[in-house]
Amino acid sequence: MEVKEKAKIVITVASLVAVTVLIVTEYRRRRRYRRKQTSPLSSCYLHSEVRPQFGFKRVLADNSYSEFKHLKLDDASSSSEEASNCHHPYESEITVLLENTQIEFGFLRGECSLEMSDSYVWVETESQLKELAEVLAKEKVFAVDTEQHSLRSFLGFTALVQISTHEEDFLVDTIALHDAMSILRPVFSDPNICKVFHGADNDVLWLQRDFHIYVVNMFDTAKACEVLSKPQRSLAYLLEAVCGVATNKLLQREDWRQRPLSKEMVQYARTDAHYLLYIADALTAELKQLATEDSSSPDDKFHFLLEASRRSNMTCLQLYTKETEDFPGSAAASSIIYRHLNGHGDTSTISLNAEELVRKLCAWRDLMARIHDESTRYVLPDQAVVALACKQPTTAEEIYGAIAHTDLATESSPSLNSSVQSPYPVICSHLDDIYQMILNKLAKLDDILPLVLKKCLGKNGTCPISVFNYSLLLNFKTKLSSHSAPKQNGHKNFKQFTRKASRELFVKKFSCKAPVYHNCRIYANDGRLLCYCDKRKLEWYLNRGLAKLVEEDPPAIMLLFEPKGRPEDEGNDFYIQTKRNICVGCGEGKHYLRYRIIPSCYRVHFPEHLKSHRSHDIVLLCVDCHEVAHAAAERYKKQIATEFGIPLFVRRVLDSKEAQGTSSLMEDESTVNSEDAGVSPLLLRSAAMALLRHGNRMPSSRREELLQIVKMYYGGRDISEDDLERALLIGLSPHERRKRERKKGVSLKHSAEVARLDKQENGNKDKNNDDEAPADSEKIMNVERSTVADDSGDGGTSEGDGATELNDAQCNGNMLHQQNSKLSLLGHGPHGKQIVEYLLREYGEDGVRDFCQRWRKVFVDAVHPRHLPGGWNVSHRV
Ligand code: AMP
Ligand code: MN
Ligand code: ZN
């Protein structure tokens, strides 16, 4: 009875536990699922917005809290970096101008005309910009004005530069040419060319900030007005008074990012620069006039022209700096509190709570503006901060209601508003943060920012990474750590931040921007469409007189001979599918890489006729799908290694001399396990390298560790220096080995190791290695788009499309570290060759074909591609 009772209890408890476990697991699973489903990846408004500045490849002033770095000339005098950053790079040239007493501005006289022709030059390509630079280099003087955009940018950026010579007006599209503007650097810093501005203070700084352009030798017509004590100093006044031209200055607040510029904007922009030469001419005449009139004390007479010139060139000496404050948003917060809260009488009631909220909102606003590259007023104008701090709304409706009346409309031009759907997109897509700040009153300011940054830009963050916010991740910690105690897990989070940032930069650097498939068409001589292809392929046929051009745009050719195979012969319609420039996995169209479904380490060893030269096994993948596919392929390689008993890495051998070629490597079947059967070539080589270079100097424990690695390769025996030298050659292609020899100046040709390795690589001669051997370090170091067809000589059937393709090494290593030549060692030594030889020996060519199908299946199972071309299938046969 008692026993039964006990058993009952035990069973009851056990089942309770089981049920609880089940419920908890299910709950967790659901939560995980929900989290995945509501993945915030697309929640930020920026994911569906095109920002012109996100096309900039390089920005000199990013949105991080780090200081602006000025241009450093390779000048011996600037010794330390610190010193050069607070010195103007052209300080000495400008000083010479400031001390010059011989300034005449004679070049201005007489040549100026008031006319403004109908034509102007729109400069938007690099070659046009170079032409402009050549034109300007021949001038003695030219006029400059700039327009910047500041609402939808954190620091603002120059959207247009207007340059006028006596002959022409140039409008430089500095958005399109952002990364090329350094072409104009020399003419701007040339002390022999005078640049005429009006009110240059901002322009000088903006040119430094965006392009590292420094103005040397300037005449500022506003400074001339100052010296002449004109009643007004505005350009509008001068245009009216000197030129009799009316201008509508309201246009200066237009959205200068817009393209094409409206007629009015073009007219306005030209006007701002066009008349400056005429005005400068008139004003210098007046200045000289004054000097002669004022003849009371001829010796130390006040030289008006010199003074105007001196004041102008003083402007050039200014240096751009990023604004800094003790804590993000603190200056704005203090100002808001002063103006809106304390200032309005009843200080005691709202103050503390509201004040704290104002500080939080301003800090948040500052960070959000930096992350999204928006102005703080675009994120949340001051009035909206005040409204939120006073009303402390707690629902979405209340929040929207509170800020609804503090519309941007009051601050920006009508044309801007029409393009903005919601007044505060940053608030809308990050509403959660506002709740948190209002509800969680205890949260400290110092804690909020790292969390927000992580949420936005960390792993799976909500917002896109850009050249503007990327380094926010890098120096954010240092910025905050000066104010708050370091967090325990700060470092981990920090690492997570930078991982995503790295990926984004990687995408920028390596993925293809230009379309890979050009969608040109090839027709048979009976007019039937044969296939789509790229331009190069068309040209290949045309240049050889094998085809004639039948259509221009998009181009199409007709073959003048009867092609061997027809699409219908292949039993599928693959060849007449338009290949789209998207990731075949997910459809991503913005970035993609070429991916080989059959890993190169095998494919290079296929007999020539089995290497598919058609594009079936080369597909475009976005970086994410590429990662998935590659990881699956790496796993499958291991599986293959186990299945065939051919390890991925160099196997443990007793002595290199005993390891004569392929067969002996495969003898020891009992311990075959791809994972721990040996040491990877990379590990072996880097260990040997370290020992050779620093052996005596490194700590003995580390030395022992490295020795163990090398010993593992040599079967545990003692290692000589010779052994280390030989270990350096493991995993290299013959080509690489020869290169190494040349570099060292020592021929290792006769060593047993080299002989053995050469023998192993036999049949895989130079041609292959130079073309596509995965361990060719030259290729690895140089991942620029190769325009060389990888399967050359086959009559244009290759996809010589110039798309980037990563090799094994780049994929295996941390992608960020592609510069590191060591990665080239991550190729799998003889594994690929041995597998292919085995397949051919055992199953003949069908073995290779089946092998290809297995890889296609691996690819499909891993990526679940939804955008493969129509005729693509796993069982496709070469
Ligand atoms: P300007 O010196 O008149 O050519 O103006 C150059 C740039 O300064 C313009 O493109 C605007 O970005 C900015 N700017 C000048 N004045 C204003 C203003 N009153 N409001 C807004 N932006 C201005
Ligand atoms: Mn202007
Ligand atoms: Zn966002």
PDB file of C-alpha atoms in Angstrom, residues 587-819:
ATOM      1  CA  GLY A 587      16.281  37.632 -54.636  1.00  0.00           C
ATOM      2  CA  GLU A 588      18.456  40.355 -53.091  1.00  0.00           C
ATOM      3  CA  GLY A 589      19.337  42.703 -55.923  1.00  0.00           C
ATOM      4  CA  LYS A 590      21.646  45.213 -54.313  1.00  0.00           C
ATOM      5  CA  HIS A 591      24.692  43.076 -53.806  1.00  0.00           C
ATOM      6  CA  TYR A 592      25.801  39.661 -54.917  1.00  0.00           C
ATOM      7  CA  LEU A 593      28.836  37.531 -55.450  1.00  0.00           C
ATOM      8  CA  ARG A 594      29.486  34.703 -57.824  1.00  0.00           C
ATOM      9  CA  TYR A 595      29.270  31.364 -56.174  1.00  0.00           C
ATOM     10  CA  ARG A 596      30.542  28.081 -57.545  1.00  0.00           C
ATOM     11  CA  ILE A 597      28.232  25.271 -56.590  1.00  0.00           C
ATOM     12  CA  ILE A 598      30.997  22.734 -57.239  1.00  0.00           C
ATOM     13  CA  PRO A 599      33.866  23.810 -54.991  1.00  0.00           C
ATOM     14  CA  SER A 600      36.964  24.825 -56.870  1.00  0.00           C
ATOM     15  CA  CYS A 601      39.163  22.425 -54.952  1.00  0.00           C
ATOM     16  CA  TYR A 602      37.437  19.617 -56.870  1.00  0.00           C
ATOM     17  CA  ARG A 603      36.471  21.340 -60.060  1.00  0.00           C
ATOM     18  CA  VAL A 604      39.997  22.370 -61.002  1.00  0.00           C
ATOM     19  CA  HIS A 605      40.920  18.699 -61.152  1.00  0.00           C
ATOM     20  CA  PHE A 606      38.056  17.686 -63.421  1.00  0.00           C
ATOM     21  CA  PRO A 607      39.006  16.628 -66.943  1.00  0.00           C
ATOM     22  CA  GLU A 608      38.717  19.661 -69.187  1.00  0.00           C
ATOM     23  CA  HIS A 609      35.567  18.521 -70.989  1.00  0.00           C
ATOM     24  CA  LEU A 610      33.742  17.886 -67.732  1.00  0.00           C
ATOM     25  CA  LYS A 611      34.356  21.329 -66.349  1.00  0.00           C
ATOM     26  CA  SER A 612      31.070  22.900 -67.145  1.00  0.00           C
ATOM     27  CA  HIS A 613      31.856  26.087 -68.931  1.00  0.00           C
ATOM     28  CA  ARG A 614      28.250  27.004 -68.912  1.00  0.00           C
ATOM     29  CA  SER A 615      26.840  29.047 -66.161  1.00  0.00           C
ATOM     30  CA  HIS A 616      24.750  26.303 -64.640  1.00  0.00           C
ATOM     31  CA  ASP A 617      27.000  25.846 -61.661  1.00  0.00           C
ATOM     32  CA  ILE A 618      27.935  29.453 -61.135  1.00  0.00           C
ATOM     33  CA  VAL A 619      25.175  31.451 -59.539  1.00  0.00           C
ATOM     34  CA  LEU A 620      24.832  34.848 -57.971  1.00  0.00           C
ATOM     35  CA  LEU A 621      24.330  34.908 -54.225  1.00  0.00           C
ATOM     36  CA  CYS A 622      23.981  37.747 -51.785  1.00  0.00           C
ATOM     37  CA  VAL A 623      26.487  37.744 -48.955  1.00  0.00           C
ATOM     38  CA  ASP A 624      24.065  36.102 -46.546  1.00  0.00           C
ATOM     39  CA  CYS A 625      23.122  33.267 -48.855  1.00  0.00           C
ATOM     40  CA  HIS A 626      26.767  32.984 -49.821  1.00  0.00           C
ATOM     41  CA  GLU A 627      27.622  32.392 -46.211  1.00  0.00           C
ATOM     42  CA  VAL A 628      24.927  29.750 -45.856  1.00  0.00           C
ATOM     43  CA  ALA A 629      25.947  27.982 -49.045  1.00  0.00           C
ATOM     44  CA  HIS A 630      29.598  28.087 -48.183  1.00  0.00           C
ATOM     45  CA  ALA A 631      29.075  26.774 -44.663  1.00  0.00           C
ATOM     46  CA  ALA A 632      27.035  23.896 -46.036  1.00  0.00           C
ATOM     47  CA  ALA A 633      29.709  23.162 -48.614  1.00  0.00           C
ATOM     48  CA  GLU A 634      32.401  23.125 -45.953  1.00  0.00           C
ATOM     49  CA  ARG A 635      30.362  20.699 -43.879  1.00  0.00           C
ATOM     50  CA  TYR A 636      29.802  18.530 -46.901  1.00  0.00           C
ATOM     51  CA  LYS A 637      33.489  18.499 -47.715  1.00  0.00           C
ATOM     52  CA  LYS A 638      34.062  16.995 -44.289  1.00  0.00           C
ATOM     53  CA  GLN A 639      31.411  14.412 -44.974  1.00  0.00           C
ATOM     54  CA  ILE A 640      33.060  13.581 -48.269  1.00  0.00           C
ATOM     55  CA  ALA A 641      36.411  13.360 -46.559  1.00  0.00           C
ATOM     56  CA  THR A 642      35.038  10.798 -44.143  1.00  0.00           C
ATOM     57  CA  GLU A 643      33.070   8.920 -46.778  1.00  0.00           C
ATOM     58  CA  PHE A 644      36.015   8.548 -49.136  1.00  0.00           C
ATOM     59  CA  GLY A 645      38.615   8.292 -46.440  1.00  0.00           C
ATOM     60  CA  ILE A 646      40.509  11.204 -47.914  1.00  0.00           C
ATOM     61  CA  PRO A 647      41.139  13.825 -45.247  1.00  0.00           C
ATOM     62  CA  LEU A 648      40.809  17.510 -45.874  1.00  0.00           C
ATOM     63  CA  PHE A 649      44.089  18.414 -44.322  1.00  0.00           C
ATOM     64  CA  VAL A 650      47.619  17.155 -44.477  1.00  0.00           C
ATOM     65  CA  ARG A 651      47.757  13.861 -42.657  1.00  0.00           C
ATOM     66  CA  ARG A 652      50.054  12.956 -39.880  1.00  0.00           C
ATOM     67  CA  VAL A 653      53.025  11.213 -41.419  1.00  0.00           C
ATOM     68  CA  LEU A 654      56.090   9.716 -39.901  1.00  0.00           C
ATOM     69  CA  ASP A 655      58.583  11.430 -42.070  1.00  0.00           C
ATOM     70  CA  SER A 656      58.174  13.472 -45.134  1.00  0.00           C
ATOM     71  CA  LYS A 657      60.341  11.112 -47.114  1.00  0.00           C
ATOM     72  CA  GLU A 658      58.056   8.235 -46.321  1.00  0.00           C
ATOM     73  CA  ALA A 659      55.086  10.090 -47.616  1.00  0.00           C
ATOM     74  CA  GLN A 660      55.729   9.542 -51.268  1.00  0.00           C
ATOM     75  CA  GLY A 661      52.746  10.877 -53.056  1.00  0.00           C
ATOM     76  CA  THR A 662      49.125  10.045 -52.922  1.00  0.00           C
ATOM     77  CA  SER A 663      49.036   6.370 -52.137  1.00  0.00           C
ATOM     78  CA  SER A 664      50.870   6.393 -48.847  1.00  0.00           C
ATOM     79  CA  LEU A 665      48.660   9.184 -47.622  1.00  0.00           C
ATOM     80  CA  MET A 666      45.744   6.851 -47.942  1.00  0.00           C
ATOM     81  CA  GLU A 667      47.277   3.783 -46.326  1.00  0.00           C
ATOM     82  CA  ASP A 668      46.290   4.237 -42.757  1.00  0.00           C
ATOM     83  CA  GLU A 669      42.580   3.613 -43.136  1.00  0.00           C
ATOM     84  CA  SER A 670      41.948   2.844 -39.498  1.00  0.00           C
ATOM     85  CA  THR A 671      42.393   6.347 -38.172  1.00  0.00           C
ATOM     86  CA  VAL A 672      40.777   8.182 -41.002  1.00  0.00           C
ATOM     87  CA  ASN A 673      38.856  11.050 -39.599  1.00  0.00           C
ATOM     88  CA  SER A 674      38.929  14.304 -41.363  1.00  0.00           C
ATOM     89  CA  GLU A 675      38.848  16.338 -38.185  1.00  0.00           C
ATOM     90  CA  ASP A 676      41.776  15.108 -36.213  1.00  0.00           C
ATOM     91  CA  ALA A 677      43.740  13.130 -38.714  1.00  0.00           C
ATOM     92  CA  GLY A 678      46.326  15.813 -39.114  1.00  0.00           C
ATOM     93  CA  VAL A 679      47.223  19.409 -38.971  1.00  0.00           C
ATOM     94  CA  SER A 680      45.893  21.991 -41.371  1.00  0.00           C
ATOM     95  CA  PRO A 681      48.410  23.512 -43.764  1.00  0.00           C
ATOM     96  CA  LEU A 682      47.640  26.941 -42.374  1.00  0.00           C
ATOM     97  CA  LEU A 683      48.306  25.947 -38.809  1.00  0.00           C
ATOM     98  CA  LEU A 684      51.433  24.094 -39.789  1.00  0.00           C
ATOM     99  CA  ARG A 685      52.814  26.906 -41.855  1.00  0.00           C
ATOM    100  CA  SER A 686      52.057  29.703 -39.430  1.00  0.00           C
ATOM    101  CA  ALA A 687      53.549  27.688 -36.587  1.00  0.00           C
ATOM    102  CA  ALA A 688      56.689  27.018 -38.609  1.00  0.00           C
ATOM    103  CA  MET A 689      56.895  30.645 -39.661  1.00  0.00           C
ATOM    104  CA  ALA A 690      56.557  31.898 -36.090  1.00  0.00           C
ATOM    105  CA  LEU A 691      59.191  29.473 -34.873  1.00  0.00           C
ATOM    106  CA  LEU A 692      61.622  30.455 -37.582  1.00  0.00           C
ATOM    107  CA  ARG A 693      61.120  34.140 -37.030  1.00  0.00           C
ATOM    108  CA  HIS A 694      60.714  34.463 -33.287  1.00  0.00           C
ATOM    109  CA  GLY A 695      61.601  31.017 -31.960  1.00  0.00           C
ATOM    110  CA  ASN A 696      64.172  32.143 -29.455  1.00  0.00           C
ATOM    111  CA  ARG A 697      62.349  35.196 -28.304  1.00  0.00           C
ATOM    112  CA  MET A 698      58.895  33.790 -27.636  1.00  0.00           C
ATOM    113  CA  PRO A 699      57.753  32.501 -24.245  1.00  0.00           C
ATOM    114  CA  SER A 700      58.691  28.869 -23.857  1.00  0.00           C
ATOM    115  CA  SER A 701      55.097  27.747 -23.345  1.00  0.00           C
ATOM    116  CA  ARG A 702      54.029  29.275 -26.629  1.00  0.00           C
ATOM    117  CA  ARG A 703      57.094  27.884 -28.313  1.00  0.00           C
ATOM    118  CA  GLU A 704      56.255  24.419 -27.051  1.00  0.00           C
ATOM    119  CA  GLU A 705      52.689  24.777 -28.314  1.00  0.00           C
ATOM    120  CA  LEU A 706      53.879  25.647 -31.795  1.00  0.00           C
ATOM    121  CA  LEU A 707      56.488  22.905 -31.762  1.00  0.00           C
ATOM    122  CA  GLN A 708      53.764  20.380 -30.972  1.00  0.00           C
ATOM    123  CA  ILE A 709      51.881  21.458 -34.063  1.00  0.00           C
ATOM    124  CA  VAL A 710      54.897  21.000 -36.309  1.00  0.00           C
ATOM    125  CA  LYS A 711      55.825  17.763 -34.589  1.00  0.00           C
ATOM    126  CA  MET A 712      52.375  16.442 -35.282  1.00  0.00           C
ATOM    127  CA  TYR A 713      53.108  16.758 -38.955  1.00  0.00           C
ATOM    128  CA  TYR A 714      56.478  15.071 -38.646  1.00  0.00           C
ATOM    129  CA  GLY A 715      55.077  12.219 -36.614  1.00  0.00           C
ATOM    130  CA  GLY A 716      56.328  13.440 -33.268  1.00  0.00           C
ATOM    131  CA  ARG A 717      60.041  13.402 -33.915  1.00  0.00           C
ATOM    132  CA  ASP A 718      62.390  16.241 -33.026  1.00  0.00           C
ATOM    133  CA  ILE A 719      62.344  19.163 -35.389  1.00  0.00           C
ATOM    134  CA  SER A 720      65.295  20.757 -37.116  1.00  0.00           C
ATOM    135  CA  GLU A 721      65.421  24.163 -38.749  1.00  0.00           C
ATOM    136  CA  ASP A 722      65.310  22.372 -42.084  1.00  0.00           C
ATOM    137  CA  ASP A 723      62.042  20.760 -41.096  1.00  0.00           C
ATOM    138  CA  LEU A 724      60.618  24.167 -40.337  1.00  0.00           C
ATOM    139  CA  GLU A 725      61.717  25.490 -43.719  1.00  0.00           C
ATOM    140  CA  ARG A 726      60.117  22.551 -45.424  1.00  0.00           C
ATOM    141  CA  ALA A 727      56.923  22.934 -43.415  1.00  0.00           C
ATOM    142  CA  LEU A 728      56.548  26.381 -44.928  1.00  0.00           C
ATOM    143  CA  LEU A 729      55.891  24.788 -48.283  1.00  0.00           C
ATOM    144  CA  ILE A 730      53.046  22.558 -47.224  1.00  0.00           C
ATOM    145  CA  GLY A 731      49.782  23.385 -48.863  1.00  0.00           C
ATOM    146  CA  LEU A 732      51.271  25.693 -51.452  1.00  0.00           C
ATOM    147  CA  SER A 733      50.694  25.242 -55.122  1.00  0.00           C
ATOM    148  CA  PRO A 734      53.830  24.693 -57.240  1.00  0.00           C
ATOM    149  CA  HIS A 735      53.335  28.179 -58.547  1.00  0.00           C
ATOM    150  CA  GLU A 736      53.345  29.621 -55.063  1.00  0.00           C
ATOM    151  CA  ARG A 737      56.324  27.560 -54.091  1.00  0.00           C
ATOM    152  CA  ARG A 738      58.350  28.848 -57.001  1.00  0.00           C
ATOM    153  CA  LYS A 739      57.343  32.380 -56.138  1.00  0.00           C
ATOM    154  CA  ARG A 740      58.523  31.819 -52.623  1.00  0.00           C
ATOM    155  CA  GLU A 741      61.797  30.465 -53.845  1.00  0.00           C
ATOM    156  CA  ARG A 742      62.353  33.440 -56.072  1.00  0.00           C
ATOM    157  CA  LYS A 743      61.582  35.740 -53.205  1.00  0.00           C
ATOM    158  CA  LYS A 744      63.983  33.982 -50.917  1.00  0.00           C
ATOM    159  CA  GLY A 745      66.629  33.777 -53.582  1.00  0.00           C
ATOM    160  CA  VAL A 746      67.290  30.258 -52.447  1.00  0.00           C
ATOM    161  CA  SER A 747      66.304  27.403 -54.623  1.00  0.00           C
ATOM    162  CA  LEU A 748      64.669  24.675 -52.702  1.00  0.00           C
ATOM    163  CA  LYS A 749      64.165  22.712 -55.870  1.00  0.00           C
ATOM    164  CA  HIS A 750      66.238  19.806 -54.812  1.00  0.00           C
ATOM    165  CA  SER A 751      64.877  19.226 -51.395  1.00  0.00           C
ATOM    166  CA  ALA A 752      62.953  16.025 -50.986  1.00  0.00           C
ATOM    167  CA  GLU A 753      59.919  17.923 -49.844  1.00  0.00           C
ATOM    168  CA  VAL A 754      59.675  19.971 -52.977  1.00  0.00           C
ATOM    169  CA  ALA A 755      60.154  16.955 -55.160  1.00  0.00           C
ATOM    170  CA  ARG A 756      57.402  15.191 -53.323  1.00  0.00           C
ATOM    171  CA  LEU A 757      55.041  18.114 -53.488  1.00  0.00           C
ATOM    172  CA  ASP A 758      55.717  18.632 -57.153  1.00  0.00           C
ATOM    173  CA  LYS A 759      54.978  15.021 -57.772  1.00  0.00           C
ATOM    174  CA  GLN A 760      51.726  15.282 -55.874  1.00  0.00           C
ATOM    175  CA  GLU A 761      50.659  18.193 -57.937  1.00  0.00           C
ATOM    176  CA  ASN A 762      51.657  16.456 -61.115  1.00  0.00           C
ATOM    177  CA  GLY A 763      49.200  16.961 -63.912  1.00  0.00           C
ATOM    178  CA  ASN A 764      47.923  20.092 -62.341  1.00  0.00           C
ATOM    179  CA  LYS A 765      50.353  22.261 -64.198  1.00  0.00           C
ATOM    180  CA  ASP A 766      50.835  25.952 -64.283  1.00  0.00           C
ATOM    181  CA  LYS A 767      47.956  26.749 -66.552  1.00  0.00           C
ATOM    182  CA  ASN A 768      45.453  25.560 -64.037  1.00  0.00           C
ATOM    183  CA  ASN A 769      47.166  27.067 -61.111  1.00  0.00           C
ATOM    184  CA  ASP A 770      47.421  30.424 -62.677  1.00  0.00           C
ATOM    185  CA  ASP A 771      43.833  30.321 -63.639  1.00  0.00           C
ATOM    186  CA  GLU A 772      42.010  29.136 -60.644  1.00  0.00           C
ATOM    187  CA  ALA A 773      43.924  27.131 -58.135  1.00  0.00           C
ATOM    188  CA  PRO A 774      42.332  27.942 -54.826  1.00  0.00           C
ATOM    189  CA  ALA A 775      45.614  28.352 -53.039  1.00  0.00           C
ATOM    190  CA  ASP A 776      47.072  30.887 -55.384  1.00  0.00           C
ATOM    191  CA  SER A 777      47.919  33.687 -53.081  1.00  0.00           C
ATOM    192  CA  GLU A 778      48.219  36.242 -55.817  1.00  0.00           C
ATOM    193  CA  LYS A 779      44.629  35.765 -56.702  1.00  0.00           C
ATOM    194  CA  ILE A 780      43.589  35.788 -53.122  1.00  0.00           C
ATOM    195  CA  MET A 781      45.316  39.023 -52.420  1.00  0.00           C
ATOM    196  CA  ASN A 782      43.767  40.554 -55.432  1.00  0.00           C
ATOM    197  CA  VAL A 783      40.036  40.220 -55.342  1.00  0.00           C
ATOM    198  CA  GLU A 784      39.405  43.115 -57.587  1.00  0.00           C
ATOM    199  CA  ARG A 785      36.930  42.194 -60.240  1.00  0.00           C
ATOM    200  CA  SER A 786      38.801  40.156 -62.721  1.00  0.00           C
ATOM    201  CA  THR A 787      37.915  40.865 -66.280  1.00  0.00           C
ATOM    202  CA  VAL A 788      39.845  37.888 -67.470  1.00  0.00           C
ATOM    203  CA  ALA A 789      37.562  35.089 -68.460  1.00  0.00           C
ATOM    204  CA  ASP A 790      38.186  32.220 -66.129  1.00  0.00           C
ATOM    205  CA  ASP A 791      37.518  29.632 -68.767  1.00  0.00           C
ATOM    206  CA  SER A 792      39.255  31.333 -71.587  1.00  0.00           C
ATOM    207  CA  GLY A 793      39.548  29.942 -75.052  1.00  0.00           C
ATOM    208  CA  ASP A 794      36.187  28.353 -75.342  1.00  0.00           C
ATOM    209  CA  GLY A 795      34.577  30.678 -77.756  1.00  0.00           C
ATOM    210  CA  GLY A 796      32.856  32.989 -75.415  1.00  0.00           C
ATOM    211  CA  THR A 797      30.824  30.428 -73.595  1.00  0.00           C
ATOM    212  CA  SER A 798      32.207  31.578 -70.299  1.00  0.00           C
ATOM    213  CA  GLU A 799      30.428  33.942 -68.028  1.00  0.00           C
ATOM    214  CA  GLY A 800      33.256  36.409 -68.227  1.00  0.00           C
ATOM    215  CA  ASP A 801      31.167  38.906 -66.479  1.00  0.00           C
ATOM    216  CA  GLY A 802      33.502  40.604 -64.112  1.00  0.00           C
ATOM    217  CA  ALA A 803      31.613  39.538 -61.052  1.00  0.00           C
ATOM    218  CA  THR A 804      33.458  39.050 -57.855  1.00  0.00           C
ATOM    219  CA  GLU A 805      33.937  35.527 -56.740  1.00  0.00           C
ATOM    220  CA  LEU A 806      35.448  34.541 -53.464  1.00  0.00           C
ATOM    221  CA  ASN A 807      37.796  31.646 -53.290  1.00  0.00           C
ATOM    222  CA  ASP A 808      37.903  29.062 -50.559  1.00  0.00           C
ATOM    223  CA  ALA A 809      40.378  30.975 -48.513  1.00  0.00           C
ATOM    224  CA  GLN A 810      38.401  34.174 -48.420  1.00  0.00           C
ATOM    225  CA  CYS A 811      35.306  32.308 -47.431  1.00  0.00           C
ATOM    226  CA  ASN A 812      36.982  30.291 -44.762  1.00  0.00           C
ATOM    227  CA  GLY A 813      38.694  33.117 -43.049  1.00  0.00           C
ATOM    228  CA  ASN A 814      37.084  36.052 -41.419  1.00  0.00           C
ATOM    229  CA  MET A 815      36.035  37.972 -44.445  1.00  0.00           C
ATOM    230  CA  LEU A 816      37.347  41.179 -43.041  1.00  0.00           C
ATOM    231  CA  HIS A 817      40.851  39.887 -42.980  1.00  0.00           C
ATOM    232  CA  GLN A 818      41.174  39.101 -46.631  1.00  0.00           C
ATOM    233  CA  GLN A 819      44.354  41.110 -46.820  1.00  0.00           C
TER     234      GLN A 819
END
